[in-house]
C-alpha cells in the first residue's frame, strides 16, 4: 500500500504553525519513533509512506491557532489514512477522521474546527469537523461533489460567464438549463459528510435568472439517505423580485442536525428555457442566524441512573402502586443494578414489596414537540406469568401513544432497548409496568435511562463509537491480543450464556445481547491462566483511571488479576478471588506510569470446571476516577 500527503495548510492567506506544502522540508513534521518512517520524496512537493504502519506528528499546536485545515492526500492499494489528536496527558490518540478509499488522483479533505469545543492546548495534529464552507476559489472545491446527471450539472463559473460576481477574478458554482431534456431535470451539489452533529447558521449567496423556470432548494441528507428541506427559493420570493437582475442574494438559515449530515444544493428545471442558478461563499457558524432562534433542547434532562434518586422523573400517584427505588446487594442468587452491579435501580410489581399492584407509572420531564428522539434504557422482566413494560408518550388532552412494548422474559439479565420516536407536540414519556392481576404479578426492573436527539439508527454509531482505551468487544478486540507466552489457554469472545451450567454470565454487560470476553474453564487445568494484553499505552504525568466490568460466578471460580507490564516487569494493580456474584460488577482503579506500558487481564482457572471468568466494557481514561478517591498504584 502507498499513502501520500501533499499538503496540510490552513484555509486562509496567513499560514499558521502546522501548515506545510512539503516543497523543500517537512516544516517540523516528524515520524513517531515507535513506528515506521515517513520520508520526503526526492523532488519535494509531498511526503510518501509505504508498507506497514507509520505515524507522522505535527508540531505542537495551541488550541486557538487553528480554525480550518485542508489536507491533500492519495491512497493506493489497501492503505488507511487517519487524522488523530495527540494531547499531553492522554494515554491514547483520539481518532478524528479517516479514509480507506483508494484513488488514482489527489483527494482533498477540507475540514473546519468551529465546533471543536473540546479542543485542548498542546495537541499534536488537529481535531476535525467536515464543514460545508467553501468559496470555490480552489480547484478541489472543498470536497463538494456534483452528482452527475446526463443533461444538467454544476460547473465552476467565472471569467467569461456573464454573471455578476463579487470579484472579477473570483469563481463560483453554477448550473443552467441549456441541455435539459425532460420535464424535471435535477442537478445536485453535495458537501462532504460531517463527522459530528451540526447546529448553527448556514450562509450562502446565490443568483437566479429572470426566467424563473427553475426550483432552487437546500436540503440536509443523513447517512441513511433521508432528506430534510432547509430552505427553498420560491417563485414569488420577495427578495428575488426586489433585487436587481444578476445581483447576489444573501441567505442565512438555521441548521439543527443532531447527527452527521451533508448539505445538498439542488436545482430543478422544467425545460431548456429554465435559466440558470449560481452559488457562492458558503459558510457555517455555530451561532444561530437569529438571536430569537430557540436553543437546541438538552435531552440529558431525561437521563437517570437512579443512583441518587429519581432525577427529574415523577410517580403517577393515581396508579394503584408505584415504582420503588431499590438497592440490591448482588450475590449468587440475584443481580444488582446495571450501572455498577451494586447500585440502585427502579423496581415495580415485586412480590417482596408491600405495595404490589396492577399498574405502575414513572413519568419523564416534558419534551418539546416536533422533535426526533432516541431513547435508550435497560430493563429486566422476571416472574411467571411474565409482566409487561410499556413506554407511552403522554400528550396534552390525555392522549397517549404506545412507542415500545416488551412482555418476554429477559433471562434474569439486563437488556438494553433503543427506541426512536417523534413528538408532534410537547409530551412526556411514561414507563408503565402491567401484569395480569393484582395478586399474580412478577417484577419489572428499570435502569440507566438516556435520551438523545435524532434517530437511534443514525446516532448509535456516533454516540457509541469506541473512544481510545474503551472497548465493549462488539466489533472485535479493540487492539487487545492474546498473550500465550506462559500458558496455552486463551480468552474467548462470546455472546449469550457460557456452555457450562452454573458458571459464567448469561449475557454481556453492554446490551445483554452483545459480546464479552471470557475463559472457558472446561479444557483448562486448575491453576492454568489466560492473559489478554492491551496495545501499548503512553505514560503520563498524572493518574490514569481504569474501569471495567467483571463476572465471577461458579463454585470453583479462580482468580482475576489486572497488571501493568513495563518492559517485562509487571505490577499488580487489582485482583479478586473466588465466586463474587451472579451479576456483572464494576471495578475501578487508579495508577500512574510515566513510561510506555501495557495493561494485562489475567484469569486463572479454579478448582473445578465451574470457574468461568468474564470481562466487558473496559474504559481507560486520563485523570482520577470519578467518585471517592482511590489508592494510587505507582509504576516506576
CSV table of N, CA, C and O in Angstrom, one decimal, residues 471-578:
chain,number,residue,atom,x,y,z
A,471,UNK,N,-13.4,-0.3,25.2
A,471,UNK,CA,-13.7,-1.5,24.4
A,471,UNK,C,-14.9,-2.2,25.0
A,471,UNK,O,-14.9,-2.6,26.2
A,472,UNK,N,-15.9,-2.5,24.2
A,472,UNK,CA,-17.1,-3.3,24.6
A,472,UNK,C,-17.1,-4.7,23.9
A,472,UNK,O,-18.0,-5.4,24.0
A,473,UNK,N,-16.1,-4.9,23.0
A,473,UNK,CA,-15.9,-6.2,22.3
A,473,UNK,C,-17.0,-6.5,21.3
A,473,UNK,O,-17.2,-7.6,20.9
A,474,UNK,N,-17.8,-5.4,21.0
A,474,UNK,CA,-18.9,-5.7,20.0
A,474,UNK,C,-18.3,-5.8,18.5
A,474,UNK,O,-18.9,-6.4,17.7
A,475,UNK,N,-17.2,-5.1,18.3
A,475,UNK,CA,-16.7,-5.0,16.9
A,475,UNK,C,-15.3,-5.6,16.9
A,475,UNK,O,-14.5,-5.2,16.1
A,476,UNK,N,-14.9,-6.5,17.8
A,476,UNK,CA,-13.6,-7.0,17.8
A,476,UNK,C,-12.9,-6.8,19.1
A,476,UNK,O,-13.6,-6.6,20.1
A,477,UNK,N,-11.6,-6.9,19.2
A,477,UNK,CA,-10.9,-6.9,20.4
A,477,UNK,C,-10.2,-5.5,20.7
A,477,UNK,O,-9.5,-5.3,21.7
A,478,UNK,N,-10.5,-4.5,19.8
A,478,UNK,CA,-10.0,-3.1,20.1
A,478,UNK,C,-8.5,-3.0,20.3
A,478,UNK,O,-8.1,-2.2,21.2
A,479,UNK,N,-7.7,-3.8,19.7
A,479,UNK,CA,-6.3,-3.8,19.9
A,479,UNK,C,-5.8,-4.7,21.0
A,479,UNK,O,-4.6,-4.8,21.2
A,480,UNK,N,-6.7,-5.3,21.7
A,480,UNK,CA,-6.2,-6.3,22.7
A,480,UNK,C,-5.8,-7.6,22.0
A,480,UNK,O,-6.4,-7.9,21.0
A,481,UNK,N,-4.9,-8.3,22.6
A,481,UNK,CA,-4.4,-9.5,22.0
A,481,UNK,C,-4.1,-10.6,23.0
A,481,UNK,O,-3.9,-10.3,24.2
A,482,UNK,N,-4.1,-11.8,22.5
A,482,UNK,CA,-3.8,-13.0,23.4
A,482,UNK,C,-2.3,-13.0,23.8
A,482,UNK,O,-1.5,-12.8,22.9
A,483,UNK,N,-2.0,-13.3,25.0
A,483,UNK,CA,-0.7,-13.5,25.4
A,483,UNK,C,-0.5,-14.9,25.9
A,483,UNK,O,-0.9,-15.3,27.0
A,484,UNK,N,0.1,-15.7,25.0
A,484,UNK,CA,0.2,-17.2,25.2
A,484,UNK,C,1.6,-17.6,25.5
A,484,UNK,O,2.0,-18.7,25.3
A,485,UNK,N,2.4,-16.6,26.0
A,485,UNK,CA,3.8,-16.9,26.3
A,485,UNK,C,4.0,-17.9,27.4
A,485,UNK,O,4.8,-18.8,27.4
A,486,UNK,N,3.1,-17.8,28.4
A,486,UNK,CA,3.2,-18.7,29.6
A,486,UNK,C,2.3,-19.9,29.5
A,486,UNK,O,2.7,-21.0,29.8
A,487,UNK,N,1.1,-19.7,29.1
A,487,UNK,CA,0.1,-20.8,29.1
A,487,UNK,C,-0.6,-20.9,27.7
A,487,UNK,O,-0.6,-19.9,26.9
A,488,UNK,N,-1.1,-22.0,27.4
A,488,UNK,CA,-1.7,-22.3,26.1
A,488,UNK,C,-3.2,-21.8,26.1
A,488,UNK,O,-3.8,-21.7,25.1
A,489,UNK,N,-3.7,-21.5,27.3
A,489,UNK,CA,-5.1,-21.1,27.4
A,489,UNK,C,-5.4,-19.7,26.8
A,489,UNK,O,-4.4,-18.9,26.7
A,490,UNK,N,-6.6,-19.4,26.5
A,490,UNK,CA,-6.9,-18.2,25.8
A,490,UNK,C,-8.3,-17.6,26.3
A,490,UNK,O,-9.1,-18.4,26.8
A,491,UNK,N,-8.4,-16.3,26.1
A,491,UNK,CA,-9.7,-15.7,26.3
A,491,UNK,C,-10.5,-15.9,25.0
A,491,UNK,O,-10.0,-16.0,23.9
A,492,UNK,N,-11.9,-16.0,25.2
A,492,UNK,CA,-12.8,-16.2,24.0
A,492,UNK,C,-13.8,-15.1,24.0
A,492,UNK,O,-14.3,-14.6,25.0
A,493,UNK,N,-14.1,-14.7,22.8
A,493,UNK,CA,-15.2,-13.7,22.6
A,493,UNK,C,-16.5,-14.5,22.4
A,493,UNK,O,-16.6,-15.4,21.7
A,494,UNK,N,-17.6,-14.1,23.2
A,494,UNK,CA,-18.8,-14.8,23.2
A,494,UNK,C,-20.0,-13.9,23.4
A,494,UNK,O,-19.9,-12.9,24.0
A,495,UNK,N,-21.2,-14.4,23.0
A,495,UNK,CA,-22.4,-13.8,23.3
A,495,UNK,C,-23.4,-14.8,23.9
A,495,UNK,O,-23.3,-16.0,23.5
A,496,UNK,N,-24.3,-14.4,24.8
A,496,UNK,CA,-25.2,-15.4,25.4
A,496,UNK,C,-24.5,-16.1,26.5
A,496,UNK,O,-23.4,-15.7,26.9
A,497,UNK,N,-25.1,-17.1,27.1
A,497,UNK,CA,-24.5,-17.8,28.3
A,497,UNK,C,-23.3,-18.6,27.9
A,497,UNK,O,-23.2,-19.0,26.7
A,498,UNK,N,-22.5,-19.0,28.8
A,498,UNK,CA,-21.3,-19.8,28.6
A,498,UNK,C,-21.8,-21.3,28.6
A,498,UNK,O,-22.9,-21.6,29.1
A,499,UNK,N,-21.1,-22.2,27.9
A,499,UNK,CA,-21.6,-23.6,27.8
A,499,UNK,C,-21.8,-24.4,29.1
A,499,UNK,O,-22.7,-25.2,29.2
A,500,UNK,N,-21.0,-24.1,30.1
A,500,UNK,CA,-21.1,-24.9,31.3
A,500,UNK,C,-22.1,-24.2,32.2
A,500,UNK,O,-22.2,-23.0,32.4
A,501,UNK,N,-23.0,-25.1,32.8
A,501,UNK,CA,-24.1,-24.6,33.6
A,501,UNK,C,-23.5,-24.1,35.0
A,501,UNK,O,-22.5,-24.6,35.4
A,502,UNK,N,-24.3,-23.2,35.6
A,502,UNK,CA,-23.9,-22.7,36.9
A,502,UNK,C,-22.6,-22.0,37.0
A,502,UNK,O,-21.9,-22.0,38.0
A,503,UNK,N,-22.2,-21.4,35.9
A,503,UNK,CA,-21.0,-20.6,35.9
A,503,UNK,C,-21.0,-19.6,34.7
A,503,UNK,O,-21.7,-19.9,33.7
A,504,UNK,N,-20.4,-18.5,34.8
A,504,UNK,CA,-20.3,-17.6,33.7
A,504,UNK,C,-21.6,-16.7,33.6
A,504,UNK,O,-22.6,-17.0,34.2
A,505,UNK,N,-21.5,-15.6,32.8
A,505,UNK,CA,-22.7,-14.8,32.6
A,505,UNK,C,-23.7,-15.4,31.7
A,505,UNK,O,-23.4,-16.3,30.9
A,506,UNK,N,-24.9,-14.8,31.8
A,506,UNK,CA,-26.0,-15.2,30.8
A,506,UNK,C,-26.1,-14.3,29.7
A,506,UNK,O,-26.9,-14.5,28.7
A,507,UNK,N,-25.4,-13.2,29.7
A,507,UNK,CA,-25.4,-12.2,28.6
A,507,UNK,C,-24.3,-11.2,28.9
A,507,UNK,O,-23.7,-11.2,30.0
A,508,UNK,N,-24.0,-10.4,27.9
A,508,UNK,CA,-22.9,-9.4,28.2
A,508,UNK,C,-23.5,-8.2,29.0
A,508,UNK,O,-24.7,-8.1,29.3
A,509,UNK,N,-22.6,-7.3,29.5
A,509,UNK,CA,-23.0,-6.2,30.3
A,509,UNK,C,-23.5,-5.1,29.4
A,509,UNK,O,-24.4,-4.3,29.8
A,510,UNK,N,-22.9,-4.9,28.2
A,510,UNK,CA,-23.2,-3.7,27.4
A,510,UNK,C,-24.7,-3.6,27.0
A,510,UNK,O,-25.3,-2.6,27.2
A,511,UNK,N,-25.2,-4.7,26.4
A,511,UNK,CA,-26.6,-4.6,25.9
A,511,UNK,C,-27.4,-5.8,26.4
A,511,UNK,O,-28.6,-5.8,26.3
A,512,UNK,N,-26.8,-6.8,27.0
A,512,UNK,CA,-27.5,-8.1,27.4
A,512,UNK,C,-27.5,-9.1,26.2
A,512,UNK,O,-27.7,-10.3,26.4
A,513,UNK,N,-27.3,-8.6,25.0
A,513,UNK,CA,-27.4,-9.4,23.8
A,513,UNK,C,-26.1,-9.3,23.0
A,513,UNK,O,-26.1,-9.9,21.9
A,514,UNK,N,-25.1,-8.7,23.5
A,514,UNK,CA,-23.8,-8.5,22.7
A,514,UNK,C,-22.7,-9.5,23.2
A,514,UNK,O,-23.0,-10.6,23.6
A,515,UNK,N,-21.5,-9.0,23.0
A,515,UNK,CA,-20.3,-9.8,23.2
A,515,UNK,C,-19.6,-9.4,24.4
A,515,UNK,O,-19.6,-8.3,24.9
A,516,UNK,N,-18.8,-10.4,25.0
A,516,UNK,CA,-17.9,-10.2,26.1
A,516,UNK,C,-16.7,-11.1,25.9
A,516,UNK,O,-16.8,-12.0,25.0
A,517,UNK,N,-15.7,-11.0,26.8
A,517,UNK,CA,-14.6,-11.9,26.7
A,517,UNK,C,-14.6,-12.8,28.0
A,517,UNK,O,-14.9,-12.3,29.1
A,518,UNK,N,-14.3,-14.1,27.8
A,518,UNK,CA,-14.3,-14.9,29.0
A,518,UNK,C,-13.3,-16.1,28.8
A,518,UNK,O,-12.8,-16.4,27.7
A,519,UNK,N,-13.0,-16.8,29.9
A,519,UNK,CA,-12.2,-18.0,29.8
A,519,UNK,C,-13.2,-19.2,30.1
A,519,UNK,O,-14.0,-19.1,31.0
A,520,UNK,N,-13.1,-20.2,29.2
A,520,UNK,CA,-13.8,-21.4,29.3
A,520,UNK,C,-13.0,-22.4,30.2
A,520,UNK,O,-11.9,-22.9,29.7
A,521,UNK,N,-13.5,-22.6,31.4
A,521,UNK,CA,-12.6,-23.4,32.3
A,521,UNK,C,-12.6,-24.9,32.0
A,521,UNK,O,-11.6,-25.6,32.4
A,522,UNK,N,-13.5,-25.4,31.2
A,522,UNK,CA,-13.6,-26.9,31.0
A,522,UNK,C,-12.3,-27.5,30.4
A,522,UNK,O,-11.8,-28.5,30.9
A,523,UNK,N,-11.7,-26.9,29.4
A,523,UNK,CA,-10.5,-27.5,28.8
A,523,UNK,C,-9.2,-27.1,29.6
A,523,UNK,O,-8.1,-27.6,29.2
A,524,UNK,N,-9.3,-26.2,30.6
A,524,UNK,CA,-8.1,-25.8,31.3
A,524,UNK,C,-7.8,-26.7,32.5
A,524,UNK,O,-8.7,-27.3,33.0
A,525,UNK,N,-6.6,-26.6,32.9
A,525,UNK,CA,-6.2,-27.3,34.1
A,525,UNK,C,-6.3,-26.4,35.3
A,525,UNK,O,-6.1,-25.2,35.2
A,526,UNK,N,-6.6,-26.9,36.6
A,526,UNK,CA,-6.6,-26.0,37.7
A,526,UNK,C,-5.2,-25.2,37.8
A,526,UNK,O,-4.1,-25.8,37.7
A,527,UNK,N,-5.3,-23.9,38.0
A,527,UNK,CA,-4.1,-23.1,38.1
A,527,UNK,C,-3.6,-22.5,36.8
A,527,UNK,O,-2.7,-21.7,36.8
A,528,UNK,N,-4.2,-23.0,35.7
A,528,UNK,CA,-3.8,-22.5,34.4
A,528,UNK,C,-4.4,-21.2,34.1
A,528,UNK,O,-5.5,-20.9,34.5
A,529,UNK,N,-3.7,-20.3,33.4
A,529,UNK,CA,-4.1,-18.9,33.2
A,529,UNK,C,-4.2,-18.5,31.8
A,529,UNK,O,-3.6,-19.1,30.9
A,530,UNK,N,-5.1,-17.6,31.5
A,530,UNK,CA,-5.2,-16.9,30.2
A,530,UNK,C,-5.0,-15.4,30.3
A,530,UNK,O,-5.5,-14.8,31.3
A,531,UNK,N,-4.2,-14.8,29.4
A,531,UNK,CA,-3.9,-13.4,29.6
A,531,UNK,C,-4.3,-12.7,28.3
A,531,UNK,O,-4.1,-13.1,27.2
A,532,UNK,N,-4.9,-11.5,28.5
A,532,UNK,CA,-5.3,-10.6,27.5
A,532,UNK,C,-4.6,-9.3,27.6
A,532,UNK,O,-4.6,-8.7,28.7
A,533,UNK,N,-3.9,-8.9,26.6
A,533,UNK,CA,-2.9,-7.8,26.7
A,533,UNK,C,-3.4,-6.6,25.8
A,533,UNK,O,-3.8,-6.8,24.7
A,534,UNK,N,-3.4,-5.4,26.4
A,534,UNK,CA,-3.7,-4.2,25.6
A,534,UNK,C,-2.6,-3.8,24.7
A,534,UNK,O,-1.5,-4.3,24.8
A,535,UNK,N,-3.0,-2.9,23.7
A,535,UNK,CA,-1.9,-2.3,22.9
A,535,UNK,C,-1.1,-1.4,23.8
A,535,UNK,O,-1.5,-1.1,24.9
A,536,UNK,N,0.1,-0.9,23.4
A,536,UNK,CA,0.9,-0.1,24.2
A,536,UNK,C,0.2,1.2,24.6
A,536,UNK,O,-0.6,1.8,23.8
A,537,UNK,N,0.4,1.6,25.9
A,537,UNK,CA,-0.3,2.7,26.5
A,537,UNK,C,0.9,3.7,26.8
A,537,UNK,O,1.9,3.4,27.4
A,538,UNK,N,0.7,5.0,26.3
A,538,UNK,CA,1.7,6.0,26.6
A,538,UNK,C,1.7,6.4,28.1
A,538,UNK,O,0.6,6.4,28.7
A,539,UNK,N,2.9,6.7,28.6
A,539,UNK,CA,2.9,7.1,30.0
A,539,UNK,C,2.5,8.6,30.1
A,539,UNK,O,2.5,9.4,29.2
A,540,UNK,N,2.0,8.9,31.3
A,540,UNK,CA,1.5,10.3,31.6
A,540,UNK,C,2.1,10.7,33.0
A,540,UNK,O,2.5,9.9,33.8
A,541,UNK,N,2.0,12.0,33.2
A,541,UNK,CA,2.5,12.5,34.5
A,541,UNK,C,1.4,12.4,35.6
A,541,UNK,O,1.8,12.5,36.8
A,542,UNK,N,0.2,12.3,35.2
A,542,UNK,CA,-0.9,12.3,36.2
A,542,UNK,C,-1.5,10.9,36.3
A,542,UNK,O,-1.0,9.9,35.6
A,543,UNK,N,-2.5,10.7,37.1
A,543,UNK,CA,-3.1,9.4,37.3
A,543,UNK,C,-3.9,9.0,36.1
A,543,UNK,O,-4.4,9.8,35.2
A,544,UNK,N,-4.1,7.6,36.0
A,544,UNK,CA,-4.9,7.0,35.0
A,544,UNK,C,-6.1,6.3,35.7
A,544,UNK,O,-5.9,5.8,36.8
A,545,UNK,N,-7.2,6.3,35.1
A,545,UNK,CA,-8.4,5.6,35.6
A,545,UNK,C,-8.8,4.4,34.7
A,545,UNK,O,-9.1,4.6,33.6
A,546,UNK,N,-8.7,3.2,35.3
A,546,UNK,CA,-9.1,2.0,34.6
A,546,UNK,C,-10.4,1.5,35.2
A,546,UNK,O,-10.5,1.2,36.4
A,547,UNK,N,-11.5,1.4,34.4
A,547,UNK,CA,-12.7,0.8,34.8
A,547,UNK,C,-13.1,-0.3,33.9
A,547,UNK,O,-12.9,-0.3,32.7
A,548,UNK,N,-13.7,-1.3,34.4
A,548,UNK,CA,-14.2,-2.4,33.6
A,548,UNK,C,-15.2,-3.2,34.4
A,548,UNK,O,-15.4,-3.0,35.6
A,549,UNK,N,-16.0,-4.1,33.7
A,549,UNK,CA,-16.9,-4.9,34.4
A,549,UNK,C,-16.4,-6.4,34.4
A,549,UNK,O,-15.9,-6.8,33.4
A,550,UNK,N,-16.6,-7.1,35.5
A,550,UNK,CA,-16.2,-8.4,35.5
A,550,UNK,C,-17.3,-9.3,36.1
A,550,UNK,O,-18.2,-8.9,36.8
A,551,UNK,N,-17.2,-10.6,35.7
A,551,UNK,CA,-18.2,-11.6,36.1
A,551,UNK,C,-17.5,-12.8,36.7
A,551,UNK,O,-16.8,-13.5,35.9
A,552,UNK,N,-17.7,-13.1,38.0
A,552,UNK,CA,-17.0,-14.3,38.6
A,552,UNK,C,-18.1,-15.1,39.4
A,552,UNK,O,-18.4,-14.8,40.5
A,553,UNK,N,-18.8,-16.0,38.6
A,553,UNK,CA,-19.8,-16.8,39.2
A,553,UNK,C,-19.5,-18.3,39.0
A,553,UNK,O,-19.3,-18.6,37.8
A,554,UNK,N,-19.6,-19.1,40.0
A,554,UNK,CA,-19.3,-20.5,39.9
A,554,UNK,C,-18.6,-21.0,41.1
A,554,UNK,O,-17.8,-20.3,41.7
A,555,UNK,N,-19.0,-22.2,41.5
A,555,UNK,CA,-18.5,-22.7,42.8
A,555,UNK,C,-17.0,-22.9,42.8
A,555,UNK,O,-16.4,-23.0,43.9
A,556,UNK,N,-16.4,-23.1,41.7
A,556,UNK,CA,-14.9,-23.3,41.6
A,556,UNK,C,-14.2,-22.1,41.0
A,556,UNK,O,-13.0,-22.3,40.5
A,557,UNK,N,-14.8,-20.9,41.1
A,557,UNK,CA,-14.1,-19.8,40.5
A,557,UNK,C,-12.7,-19.5,41.0
A,557,UNK,O,-12.5,-19.6,42.2
A,558,UNK,N,-11.8,-19.2,40.1
A,558,UNK,CA,-10.4,-19.0,40.5
A,558,UNK,C,-10.1,-17.5,40.8
A,558,UNK,O,-10.7,-16.9,41.7
A,559,UNK,N,-9.2,-16.9,40.0
A,559,UNK,CA,-8.7,-15.6,40.3
A,559,UNK,C,-8.7,-14.7,39.0
A,559,UNK,O,-8.3,-15.2,37.9
A,560,UNK,N,-9.0,-13.4,39.2
A,560,UNK,CA,-8.8,-12.4,38.1
A,560,UNK,C,-7.9,-11.3,38.6
A,560,UNK,O,-8.1,-10.7,39.7
A,561,UNK,N,-6.8,-11.1,37.8
A,561,UNK,CA,-5.9,-10.1,38.2
A,561,UNK,C,-5.7,-9.1,37.0
A,561,UNK,O,-5.9,-9.4,35.8
A,562,UNK,N,-5.4,-7.8,37.4
A,562,UNK,CA,-5.1,-6.8,36.4
A,562,UNK,C,-3.6,-6.3,36.7
A,562,UNK,O,-3.3,-5.9,37.8
A,563,UNK,N,-2.8,-6.4,35.7
A,563,UNK,CA,-1.4,-6.0,35.9
A,563,UNK,C,-1.0,-4.9,34.8
A,563,UNK,O,-1.6,-4.8,33.8
A,564,UNK,N,0.1,-4.2,35.2
A,564,UNK,CA,0.7,-3.3,34.3
A,564,UNK,C,2.1,-3.8,33.9
A,564,UNK,O,2.9,-4.1,34.8
A,565,UNK,N,2.3,-4.0,32.6
A,565,UNK,CA,3.6,-4.6,32.2
A,565,UNK,C,4.4,-3.5,31.5
A,565,UNK,O,4.1,-2.9,30.5
A,566,UNK,N,5.6,-3.2,32.1
A,566,UNK,CA,6.5,-2.3,31.6
A,566,UNK,C,7.8,-3.0,31.3
A,566,UNK,O,8.6,-3.4,32.2
A,567,UNK,N,8.1,-3.2,30.0
A,567,UNK,CA,9.3,-3.9,29.6
A,567,UNK,C,9.5,-5.2,30.3
A,567,UNK,O,10.7,-5.5,30.7
A,568,UNK,N,8.5,-6.0,30.5
A,568,UNK,CA,8.6,-7.3,31.1
A,568,UNK,C,8.5,-7.3,32.6
A,568,UNK,O,8.4,-8.4,33.2
A,569,UNK,N,8.5,-6.1,33.2
A,569,UNK,CA,8.3,-6.0,34.7
A,569,UNK,C,6.8,-5.7,34.9
A,569,UNK,O,6.3,-4.8,34.4
A,570,UNK,N,6.2,-6.6,35.7
A,570,UNK,CA,4.7,-6.5,35.9
A,570,UNK,C,4.4,-6.0,37.4
A,570,UNK,O,5.1,-6.4,38.3
A,571,UNK,N,3.5,-5.1,37.4
A,571,UNK,CA,3.0,-4.6,38.7
A,571,UNK,C,1.5,-4.9,38.9
A,571,UNK,O,0.7,-4.7,38.0
A,572,UNK,N,1.1,-5.5,40.0
A,572,UNK,CA,-0.2,-5.9,40.3
A,572,UNK,C,-1.0,-4.6,40.6
A,572,UNK,O,-0.7,-3.9,41.5
A,573,UNK,N,-2.1,-4.4,39.9
A,573,UNK,CA,-3.0,-3.2,40.1
A,573,UNK,C,-4.3,-3.6,40.8
A,573,UNK,O,-4.8,-2.8,41.6
A,574,UNK,N,-4.8,-4.8,40.6
A,574,UNK,CA,-6.1,-5.2,41.2
A,574,UNK,C,-6.3,-6.7,41.1
A,574,UNK,O,-5.7,-7.3,40.1
A,575,UNK,N,-7.0,-7.3,42.0
A,575,UNK,CA,-7.3,-8.7,41.9
A,575,UNK,C,-8.6,-9.1,42.7
A,575,UNK,O,-8.9,-8.4,43.7
A,576,UNK,N,-9.2,-10.1,42.3
A,576,UNK,CA,-10.3,-10.7,43.0
A,576,UNK,C,-10.2,-12.3,42.9
A,576,UNK,O,-9.7,-12.8,41.9
A,577,UNK,N,-10.6,-13.0,44.0
A,577,UNK,CA,-10.5,-14.4,44.0
A,577,UNK,C,-11.8,-15.0,44.5
A,577,UNK,O,-12.5,-14.5,45.3
A,578,UNK,N,-12.2,-16.2,43.9
A,578,UNK,CA,-13.4,-16.9,44.3
A,578,UNK,C,-14.6,-16.3,43.7
A,578,UNK,O,-14.7,-15.3,43.0
